[in-house]
Amino acid sequence: MALRISLRPALPLIPLLPGLSLLGILVVLLRDGHGGGLALLQQFAAAAVQPSMDPIVLGSLIKGLQITVVISLLSWGISSVLGVALGLLSSSTFWDILVGVRWPAVVLRRGLAPLRAVHELIWGLLLLQVFGLNGWVAVWAIAIPYTVLMARVIADQVDCHVSPAIPALKGAGATPWAVMLTGLAPPLARPISDHIGHRLDCALRSALILGVFGLGGLGTDLSLSLRSLQFQEMWSGLWMLAIAMVVLDRLLRQLRTWSRLLILPVAMASPFIALAWSTQLDLQLAWPVGEWSMVLGHLMGGSQDFSAALEIPWPGVIGATVWITLVAGCIATGLPPLLLLLWPSQTSLSLQGVLWGAFRLIPAPLTALLLLMLAKPSLALAGLALGLHHSGVMGRVLIDDVRSTGLRSAQTLKSCGASPRVSWLYGPLADVSRSYLAYATYRLDVILRDTAIIGMVGGAGLGWQLMEALSSFHWTLVLWIVLISALLTLLGESLGERLQGSWNSRAMAL
């Protein structure tokens, strides 16, 4: 009888394996790098502790930060209200309680899917061509995909938190709305409020990225400072942004402490607060009137023109986009646990939290520009820039998971004679590996969407092709690129959902 042996890596080693991609990145940087940018990076690092205190600079940055916050509050409030409404309508449970059928939810989900597959930067560039430079362009560029993303999350939460009391209430003759308020709403209060609060931080960073590409706010100031090598001015803006993010996070945490039900009313009121705030700023928020006829005419007229699709080498462009996604995903997933094992201690957790906060703070396009000081453009460099930014998010998730599970397992292993690294590897890291990998598969979807902003900086992928098509007003080609980008994102979401479901089911089985 043949003996079959299956060799598999231990569970806590799996999050470390993607970190091996850093060796390949290092080889590329050594091959394509040059020493001329080291002095500039040293100046950039030194400027972090010596930001500019020029009153004129600070005044401009404060105004830019206010514009960014106003845009994020407007888009957050609009997307929260519309997202909750569309999330309920996209839920099979909602329609089952209301009219006893589920197909309307499926139809609505499929119809909304292409809207969330287009990155907010792409929405911004498209709307910019129609409405010109207007504050509402940035607001709706964020609100459109965020509304659909929130609707998807809320619909999933509604369908996953089906209370056993619902059949009993329906059998007792309760009205559909009474069933929803009694059996459906209570278990959903916490996940929905948490997601709405998380979206404010995302909206703030999206507004910053739109500013980097010229749509106003603090992002425009940061981009101009970096391109002119005024690092002290740039760090003044980054420190302001960090303070704003911390203040908003503390306010949301305080709201959750008082009552989780307050998050949605605050989100509903935030657009009115932002509109009143905008009157004090030089922000054009007059309702835009766009030249839809010209753009739609070009799109409809060229929709049957397949010759434009042949202008792009699709296999190479799509391959470059997927390659950037994989490299960035490996770096974002593998770097936090690797750093955790290099210095395993409670003090290290606090210091790493600061490091991951800095990676989240600097937008990925600006990180790419900084790396271009060290090496020439390449797919590896684009993947590194995107991976470092998302490693900030993954690092925060890992640290929060480790702190929530506690360090007793590490202390137990250490008392048995294990080294600090081994005790942390088979202790806290083993405890959180499945949930961490499940979140990493979801993050891969976000990274795939974000390749648009890196491609526009690094000259690769679908993002670069879209920028070229927009700059030449080649609307037919723009339509093809957006369609292919949306299709690629939806395929990535489908694969990510399967992987995430696999890790979640294994985690629940333990």
Coordinates of C-alpha atoms in Angstrom, one line a residue:
M1 CA 0.0 0.0 0.0
A2 CA 1.5 3.3 -1.1
L3 CA 1.9 5.9 1.6
R4 CA 0.8 9.4 0.5
I5 CA 2.4 12.3 2.3
S6 CA 1.0 15.8 1.9
L7 CA 3.4 18.6 2.9
R8 CA 1.7 21.9 3.8
P9 CA 3.1 25.0 5.5
A10 CA 2.0 25.6 9.1
L11 CA -0.8 28.1 9.4
P12 CA 1.2 31.0 10.9
L13 CA 3.8 30.6 8.1
I14 CA 1.3 31.3 5.4
P15 CA 1.0 35.1 6.0
L16 CA 4.8 35.2 5.9
L17 CA 5.2 33.5 2.5
P18 CA 4.0 36.6 0.4
G19 CA 6.8 38.5 2.0
L20 CA 9.3 36.6 -0.1
S21 CA 8.3 38.9 -2.9
L22 CA 10.4 41.6 -1.2
L23 CA 13.6 39.7 -2.3
G24 CA 12.5 40.1 -6.0
I25 CA 11.7 43.7 -5.4
L26 CA 15.1 44.2 -3.9
V27 CA 16.8 42.7 -6.9
V28 CA 14.9 45.0 -9.3
L29 CA 15.8 48.1 -7.2
L30 CA 19.5 47.1 -7.2
R31 CA 19.3 46.6 -11.0
D32 CA 17.4 49.8 -11.9
G33 CA 18.4 52.0 -9.0
H34 CA 20.7 54.9 -8.8
G35 CA 22.2 56.6 -5.8
G36 CA 21.2 60.2 -6.8
G37 CA 17.9 60.0 -4.9
L38 CA 19.3 58.9 -1.6
A39 CA 20.1 62.4 -0.5
L40 CA 16.6 63.6 -1.5
L41 CA 15.0 60.8 0.6
Q42 CA 17.2 61.7 3.5
Q43 CA 15.9 65.3 3.2
F44 CA 12.4 64.0 3.0
A45 CA 12.8 62.0 6.2
A46 CA 14.6 64.9 8.0
A47 CA 11.7 67.2 7.1
A48 CA 9.3 65.1 9.1
V49 CA 10.7 66.5 12.3
Q50 CA 11.3 70.0 10.8
P51 CA 8.0 70.9 9.0
S52 CA 7.6 74.4 7.6
M53 CA 6.1 77.0 10.0
D54 CA 5.8 79.7 7.4
P55 CA 2.4 81.4 8.2
I56 CA 1.6 81.8 4.4
V57 CA 2.3 78.1 3.8
L58 CA 0.3 77.0 6.9
G59 CA -2.6 79.2 5.8
S60 CA -2.7 77.6 2.4
L61 CA -2.4 74.1 3.8
I62 CA -5.2 74.8 6.4
K63 CA -7.5 76.0 3.6
G64 CA -6.6 73.0 1.5
L65 CA -7.3 70.6 4.4
Q66 CA -10.7 72.3 5.0
I67 CA -11.6 71.7 1.3
T68 CA -10.6 68.1 1.6
V69 CA -12.6 67.6 4.7
V70 CA -15.7 69.3 3.2
I71 CA -15.5 67.1 0.1
S72 CA -15.1 64.0 2.3
L73 CA -18.0 64.9 4.6
L74 CA -20.3 65.6 1.6
S75 CA -19.4 62.4 -0.2
W76 CA -19.5 60.4 3.1
G77 CA -23.0 61.6 4.0
I78 CA -24.5 61.1 0.6
S79 CA -23.0 57.7 0.1
S80 CA -24.0 56.6 3.7
V81 CA -27.7 57.5 3.2
L82 CA -27.9 56.1 -0.3
G83 CA -25.8 53.1 0.6
V84 CA -28.1 52.1 3.5
A85 CA -31.2 52.5 1.3
L86 CA -29.7 50.6 -1.7
G87 CA -28.2 48.0 0.7
L88 CA -31.7 47.1 2.0
L89 CA -33.1 47.0 -1.5
S90 CA -30.2 44.7 -2.6
S91 CA -30.9 42.3 0.2
S92 CA -32.7 39.0 -0.5
T93 CA -33.9 38.9 3.1
F94 CA -35.5 42.4 2.7
W95 CA -37.6 41.4 -0.4
D96 CA -38.4 38.0 1.1
I97 CA -39.9 39.7 4.2
L98 CA -41.6 42.4 2.2
V99 CA -43.2 40.5 -0.8
G100 CA -42.0 36.9 -0.5
V101 CA -39.6 36.9 -3.5
R102 CA -35.9 37.3 -3.8
W103 CA -35.2 38.1 -7.5
P104 CA -35.4 41.9 -7.3
A105 CA -32.4 41.9 -5.0
V106 CA -30.4 39.8 -7.5
V107 CA -31.3 42.1 -10.4
L108 CA -30.4 45.3 -8.4
R109 CA -27.0 43.8 -7.3
R110 CA -26.1 42.9 -10.9
G111 CA -27.1 46.3 -12.1
L112 CA -25.1 48.2 -9.5
A113 CA -21.9 46.1 -9.8
P114 CA -20.3 48.0 -12.7
L115 CA -20.6 51.3 -10.8
R116 CA -18.5 50.1 -7.9
A117 CA -16.0 48.5 -10.2
V118 CA -14.8 51.9 -11.5
H119 CA -12.3 53.6 -9.3
E120 CA -13.2 57.0 -7.8
L121 CA -10.3 58.6 -9.6
I122 CA -11.6 57.3 -12.9
W123 CA -15.1 58.7 -12.0
G124 CA -13.4 62.0 -11.2
L125 CA -11.6 62.3 -14.5
L126 CA -14.7 61.4 -16.5
L127 CA -16.9 63.8 -14.6
L128 CA -14.2 66.5 -15.0
Q129 CA -14.5 66.3 -18.7
V130 CA -18.3 66.9 -18.5
F131 CA -18.6 69.5 -15.7
G132 CA -15.2 71.1 -15.6
L133 CA -13.4 72.0 -12.4
N134 CA -16.2 72.0 -9.8
G135 CA -16.3 70.8 -6.2
W136 CA -19.3 68.5 -7.0
V137 CA -17.1 66.6 -9.4
A138 CA -14.9 65.3 -6.5
V139 CA -17.9 64.8 -4.3
W140 CA -19.8 62.6 -6.8
A141 CA -16.6 60.8 -7.9
I142 CA -16.3 59.5 -4.4
A143 CA -20.0 59.1 -3.6
I144 CA -20.9 57.0 -6.7
P145 CA -18.6 54.0 -6.0
Y146 CA -18.8 54.4 -2.2
T147 CA -22.6 54.2 -2.3
V148 CA -22.5 50.9 -4.3
L149 CA -19.7 49.5 -2.2
M150 CA -21.6 50.3 1.0
A151 CA -24.8 48.9 -0.4
R152 CA -23.0 45.6 -1.2
V153 CA -21.6 45.4 2.4
I154 CA -24.9 46.2 4.0
A155 CA -26.8 43.7 1.8
D156 CA -24.3 41.0 2.8
Q157 CA -24.7 41.9 6.5
V158 CA -28.5 41.8 6.3
D159 CA -28.5 38.4 4.6
C160 CA -25.9 37.0 7.1
H161 CA -27.7 38.2 10.2
V162 CA -31.0 36.6 9.7
S163 CA -32.6 36.2 13.1
P164 CA -34.5 33.0 14.0
A165 CA -37.2 35.3 15.4
I166 CA -38.2 36.4 11.9
P167 CA -40.2 33.3 10.9
A168 CA -41.9 33.4 14.3
L169 CA -42.9 37.1 13.9
K170 CA -44.2 36.4 10.4
G171 CA -46.1 33.4 11.6
A172 CA -47.7 35.5 14.4
G173 CA -49.1 37.9 11.7
A174 CA -46.7 40.8 12.2
T175 CA -46.5 43.3 9.4
P176 CA -43.4 43.2 7.2
W177 CA -42.1 46.5 8.6
A178 CA -42.7 45.4 12.1
V179 CA -40.7 42.2 11.3
M180 CA -37.8 44.3 9.9
L181 CA -37.7 46.7 12.9
T182 CA -38.0 43.9 15.5
G183 CA -36.1 41.0 14.0
L184 CA -33.8 42.5 11.4
A185 CA -32.6 45.9 12.7
P186 CA -31.2 45.2 16.2
P187 CA -28.4 42.7 15.1
L188 CA -27.4 45.0 12.2
A189 CA -26.8 48.2 14.3
R190 CA -23.2 47.4 15.2
P191 CA -21.8 46.2 11.8
I192 CA -23.6 48.9 9.9
S193 CA -22.4 51.7 12.2
D194 CA -18.8 50.3 12.2
H195 CA -18.8 50.3 8.4
I196 CA -20.2 53.7 8.1
G197 CA -17.6 55.1 10.5
H198 CA -14.8 53.3 8.5
R199 CA -16.0 54.9 5.3
L200 CA -15.4 58.4 6.6
D201 CA -11.6 57.6 6.9
C202 CA -11.7 56.1 3.4
A203 CA -13.5 59.2 2.0
L204 CA -10.9 61.5 3.5
R205 CA -8.1 59.5 1.8
S206 CA -10.0 59.4 -1.5
A207 CA -10.5 63.1 -1.5
L208 CA -6.8 63.5 -0.9
I209 CA -6.0 61.3 -3.9
L210 CA -8.3 63.3 -6.1
G211 CA -6.5 66.4 -5.0
V212 CA -3.2 64.8 -6.0
F213 CA -4.5 64.6 -9.5
G214 CA -5.6 68.2 -9.6
L215 CA -9.2 68.2 -8.2
G216 CA -8.4 70.6 -5.4
G217 CA -7.8 70.4 -1.7
L218 CA -4.8 69.4 0.4
G219 CA -3.8 66.7 -2.1
T220 CA -3.0 69.3 -4.7
D221 CA -0.8 71.2 -2.2
L222 CA 1.0 68.0 -1.3
S223 CA 1.6 67.1 -4.9
L224 CA 3.0 70.5 -5.8
S225 CA 5.3 70.5 -2.7
L226 CA 6.7 67.1 -3.6
R227 CA 7.3 67.9 -7.2
S228 CA 9.1 71.1 -6.3
L229 CA 11.1 69.2 -3.6
Q230 CA 9.7 71.4 -0.8
F231 CA 9.6 68.5 1.7
Q232 CA 9.1 70.7 4.8
E233 CA 5.9 72.2 3.3
M234 CA 4.8 68.7 2.4
W235 CA 5.3 67.4 5.9
S236 CA 3.4 70.4 7.4
G237 CA 0.4 69.2 5.3
L238 CA 0.9 65.6 6.3
W239 CA 1.0 66.4 10.0
M240 CA -2.2 68.4 9.6
L241 CA -3.8 65.5 7.8
A242 CA -2.7 63.1 10.5
I243 CA -4.2 65.3 13.2
A244 CA -7.5 65.6 11.3
M245 CA -7.7 61.8 10.9
V246 CA -7.1 61.2 14.6
V247 CA -9.7 63.8 15.6
L248 CA -12.3 62.3 13.3
D249 CA -11.5 58.8 14.5
R250 CA -11.8 59.9 18.1
L251 CA -15.1 61.6 17.4
L252 CA -16.5 58.5 15.8
R253 CA -15.3 56.3 18.7
Q254 CA -17.0 58.7 21.1
L255 CA -20.3 58.5 19.1
R256 CA -20.1 54.7 19.3
T257 CA -19.6 54.9 23.1
W258 CA -22.7 57.0 23.5
S259 CA -24.8 55.0 21.0
R260 CA -24.1 53.2 17.8
L261 CA -27.4 54.5 16.4
L262 CA -26.0 58.0 16.3
I263 CA -23.7 57.3 13.4
L264 CA -26.3 57.3 10.7
P265 CA -28.0 60.6 11.9
V266 CA -24.6 62.2 12.0
A267 CA -23.9 61.0 8.5
M268 CA -27.2 62.4 7.3
A269 CA -26.4 65.8 8.9
S270 CA -22.8 65.9 7.6
P271 CA -23.7 67.2 4.0
F272 CA -25.6 70.2 5.5
I273 CA -22.7 70.9 7.8
A274 CA -20.2 70.6 4.9
L275 CA -22.3 72.9 2.7
A276 CA -22.4 75.6 5.4
W277 CA -18.7 75.2 5.9
S278 CA -18.0 75.5 2.2
T279 CA -19.5 79.0 2.1
Q280 CA -16.4 80.1 4.1
L281 CA -14.0 78.6 1.6
D282 CA -13.2 79.3 -2.1
L283 CA -14.9 76.1 -3.1
Q284 CA -17.2 76.1 -6.1
L285 CA -20.2 74.1 -5.1
A286 CA -22.8 75.6 -7.5
W287 CA -24.8 72.7 -9.0
P288 CA -22.9 71.9 -12.2
V289 CA -24.4 71.9 -15.7
G290 CA -22.4 69.6 -17.9
E291 CA -22.0 69.2 -21.6
W292 CA -23.5 65.7 -21.7
S293 CA -24.5 65.8 -25.3
M294 CA -21.0 66.1 -26.6
V295 CA -19.6 63.3 -24.5
L296 CA -22.6 61.0 -24.8
G297 CA -22.6 61.6 -28.6
H298 CA -19.0 60.5 -28.9
L299 CA -19.6 57.5 -26.7
M300 CA -22.8 56.3 -28.4
G301 CA -21.4 57.1 -31.9
G302 CA -18.3 55.1 -31.2
S303 CA -19.8 52.3 -29.2
Q304 CA -20.0 50.1 -32.3
D305 CA -16.5 51.1 -33.4
F306 CA -14.4 48.0 -32.5
S307 CA -11.3 49.4 -34.3
A308 CA -10.5 51.6 -31.3
A309 CA -10.3 48.5 -29.1
L310 CA -7.5 47.2 -31.4
E311 CA -5.3 50.2 -30.6
I312 CA -4.3 48.8 -27.2
P313 CA -2.3 45.5 -26.7
W314 CA -4.8 44.2 -24.2
P315 CA -2.9 41.1 -23.0
G316 CA 0.2 43.1 -22.1
V317 CA -1.8 46.0 -20.5
I318 CA -4.1 43.6 -18.5
G319 CA -1.1 41.5 -17.6
A320 CA 0.8 44.6 -16.2
T321 CA -2.3 45.5 -14.1
V322 CA -2.6 42.0 -12.7
W323 CA 1.1 41.9 -12.0
I324 CA 1.1 45.2 -10.1
T325 CA -1.9 43.9 -8.1
L326 CA -0.1 40.6 -7.2
V327 CA 3.1 42.3 -6.2
A328 CA 1.3 44.9 -4.1
G329 CA -0.9 42.3 -2.5
C330 CA 2.1 40.2 -1.5
I331 CA 3.9 43.1 0.0
A332 CA 0.8 44.4 1.9
T333 CA 0.1 40.9 3.3
G334 CA 3.6 39.7 4.1
L335 CA 5.3 42.9 5.4
P336 CA 3.3 43.4 8.7
P337 CA 3.8 39.8 10.1
L338 CA 7.5 39.8 9.0
L339 CA 8.1 43.1 10.9
L340 CA 6.1 41.7 13.9
L341 CA 8.5 38.8 14.1
L342 CA 11.6 40.8 13.7
W343 CA 10.9 42.6 16.9
P344 CA 8.3 40.7 18.9
S345 CA 7.3 42.7 22.0
Q346 CA 4.5 44.9 23.3
T347 CA 6.6 48.0 22.8
S348 CA 7.1 47.0 19.2
L349 CA 3.3 47.0 18.6
S350 CA 3.0 50.7 19.5
L351 CA 6.0 51.7 17.3
Q352 CA 4.7 49.6 14.4
G353 CA 1.3 51.3 14.8
V354 CA 3.0 54.6 14.2
L355 CA 4.9 53.2 11.1
W356 CA 1.7 51.8 9.6
G357 CA -0.1 55.0 10.3
A358 CA 2.6 56.8 8.3
F359 CA 2.2 54.4 5.3
R360 CA -1.5 55.0 5.3
L361 CA -1.0 58.7 5.6
I362 CA 1.1 59.2 2.4
P363 CA -1.0 58.6 -0.7
A364 CA 0.2 55.8 -3.0
P365 CA 0.9 58.2 -6.0
L366 CA 3.2 60.3 -3.8
T367 CA 4.9 57.2 -2.5
A368 CA 5.5 56.2 -6.2
L369 CA 7.0 59.6 -6.9
L370 CA 9.3 59.3 -3.9
L371 CA 10.5 55.8 -5.1
L372 CA 11.1 57.2 -8.6
M373 CA 13.9 59.2 -7.0
L374 CA 15.7 55.9 -6.4
A375 CA 15.0 53.8 -9.5
K376 CA 13.5 54.1 -13.0
P377 CA 9.8 53.3 -13.6
S378 CA 8.9 49.6 -13.6
L379 CA 6.1 47.3 -12.7
A380 CA 7.9 46.2 -9.5
L381 CA 8.3 49.8 -8.4
A382 CA 4.6 50.5 -9.0
G383 CA 3.7 47.4 -7.0
L384 CA 6.1 48.4 -4.2
A385 CA 4.5 51.9 -3.9
L386 CA 1.0 50.4 -3.8
G387 CA 2.0 47.6 -1.5
L388 CA 3.6 50.0 1.1
H389 CA 0.4 52.1 1.2
H390 CA -1.8 49.1 1.7
S391 CA 0.6 47.5 4.2
G392 CA -0.3 50.4 6.4
V393 CA -3.9 49.2 6.4
M394 CA -3.0 45.5 6.8
G395 CA -0.5 46.4 9.6
R396 CA -3.2 48.1 11.6
V397 CA -5.6 45.2 11.1
L398 CA -2.9 42.7 12.3
I399 CA -2.0 44.8 15.4
D400 CA -5.7 45.3 16.3
D401 CA -6.3 41.5 16.0
V402 CA -3.2 40.6 18.1
R403 CA -4.3 43.1 20.8
S404 CA -7.9 41.8 20.8
T405 CA -6.8 38.1 21.2
G406 CA -4.2 38.9 23.8
L407 CA -0.7 37.7 24.3
R408 CA -1.3 34.8 26.7
S409 CA -0.4 32.2 24.1
A410 CA 3.0 33.9 23.6
Q411 CA 3.6 34.0 27.3
T412 CA 2.7 30.4 27.7
L413 CA 5.0 29.2 24.9
K414 CA 7.8 31.4 26.2
S415 CA 7.5 30.0 29.7
C416 CA 7.9 26.5 28.1
G417 CA 11.3 27.6 26.8
A418 CA 10.4 28.8 23.3
S419 CA 12.3 31.8 21.9
P420 CA 10.4 35.1 21.7
R421 CA 10.1 34.8 17.9
V422 CA 8.8 31.2 18.0
S423 CA 6.4 32.0 20.8
W424 CA 4.9 34.9 18.9
L425 CA 4.9 32.9 15.6
Y426 CA 2.9 30.0 17.0
G427 CA 1.1 32.1 19.6
P428 CA -0.6 35.4 18.6
L429 CA 0.2 35.1 14.9
A430 CA -1.3 31.6 14.7
D431 CA -4.4 32.9 16.6
V432 CA -5.2 35.6 14.0
S433 CA -3.8 34.1 10.8
R434 CA -7.1 32.9 9.4
S435 CA -9.0 36.2 9.9
Y436 CA -5.9 38.1 8.7
L437 CA -5.8 36.1 5.5
A438 CA -9.5 36.5 5.0
Y439 CA -9.2 40.3 5.2
A440 CA -6.1 40.1 2.9
T441 CA -8.3 38.5 0.1
Y442 CA -10.8 41.4 0.5
R443 CA -7.9 43.9 0.4
L444 CA -6.7 42.4 -2.9
D445 CA -10.0 43.7 -4.5
V446 CA -9.2 47.2 -3.3
I447 CA -5.6 47.0 -4.5
L448 CA -6.8 45.9 -8.0
R449 CA -9.0 49.0 -8.1
D450 CA -6.1 51.2 -6.9
T451 CA -3.8 50.1 -9.7
A452 CA -5.5 52.9 -11.7
I453 CA -3.8 55.6 -9.6
I454 CA -0.4 53.9 -9.7
G455 CA -0.6 53.2 -13.5
M456 CA -1.1 56.9 -14.1
V457 CA 2.1 57.7 -12.2
G458 CA 4.3 54.8 -13.3
G459 CA 3.3 54.6 -17.0
A460 CA 1.9 51.1 -16.9
G461 CA -1.4 49.3 -16.9
L462 CA -4.9 50.3 -17.6
G463 CA -4.6 53.5 -15.6
W464 CA -1.9 54.9 -17.9
Q465 CA -3.8 54.0 -21.0
L466 CA -6.9 55.7 -19.6
M467 CA -4.9 58.9 -18.9
E468 CA -3.6 58.9 -22.5
A469 CA -7.1 58.4 -23.9
L470 CA -8.6 61.2 -21.8
S471 CA -5.8 63.6 -22.7
S472 CA -6.5 63.0 -26.4
F473 CA -10.3 63.1 -26.0
H474 CA -10.5 59.6 -27.5
W475 CA -13.9 58.8 -26.0
T476 CA -14.4 55.5 -27.7
L477 CA -11.1 54.2 -26.3
V478 CA -12.0 55.6 -22.9
L479 CA -15.3 53.6 -23.0
W480 CA -13.4 50.4 -23.9
I481 CA -10.8 51.0 -21.1
V482 CA -13.5 51.7 -18.5
L483 CA -15.4 48.6 -19.5
I484 CA -12.3 46.3 -19.4
S485 CA -11.3 47.8 -16.0
A486 CA -14.8 47.2 -14.6
L487 CA -14.8 43.6 -15.9
L488 CA -11.4 42.9 -14.5
T489 CA -12.4 44.3 -11.1
L490 CA -15.6 42.3 -11.0
L491 CA -13.6 39.1 -11.8
G492 CA -11.2 40.0 -9.0
E493 CA -14.1 40.5 -6.6
S494 CA -15.6 37.1 -7.5
L495 CA -12.3 35.4 -6.9
G496 CA -11.7 37.3 -3.7
E497 CA -15.1 36.4 -2.4
R498 CA -14.4 32.7 -2.9
L499 CA -11.0 32.9 -1.1
Q500 CA -12.5 35.0 1.7
G501 CA -15.4 32.6 2.2
S502 CA -12.9 29.7 2.3
W503 CA -10.8 31.3 5.0
N504 CA -13.8 32.5 7.0
S505 CA -15.4 29.0 6.9
R506 CA -12.2 27.5 8.1
A507 CA -11.9 30.1 10.9
M508 CA -15.5 29.3 12.0
A509 CA -14.8 25.6 12.0
L510 CA -12.0 26.0 14.6

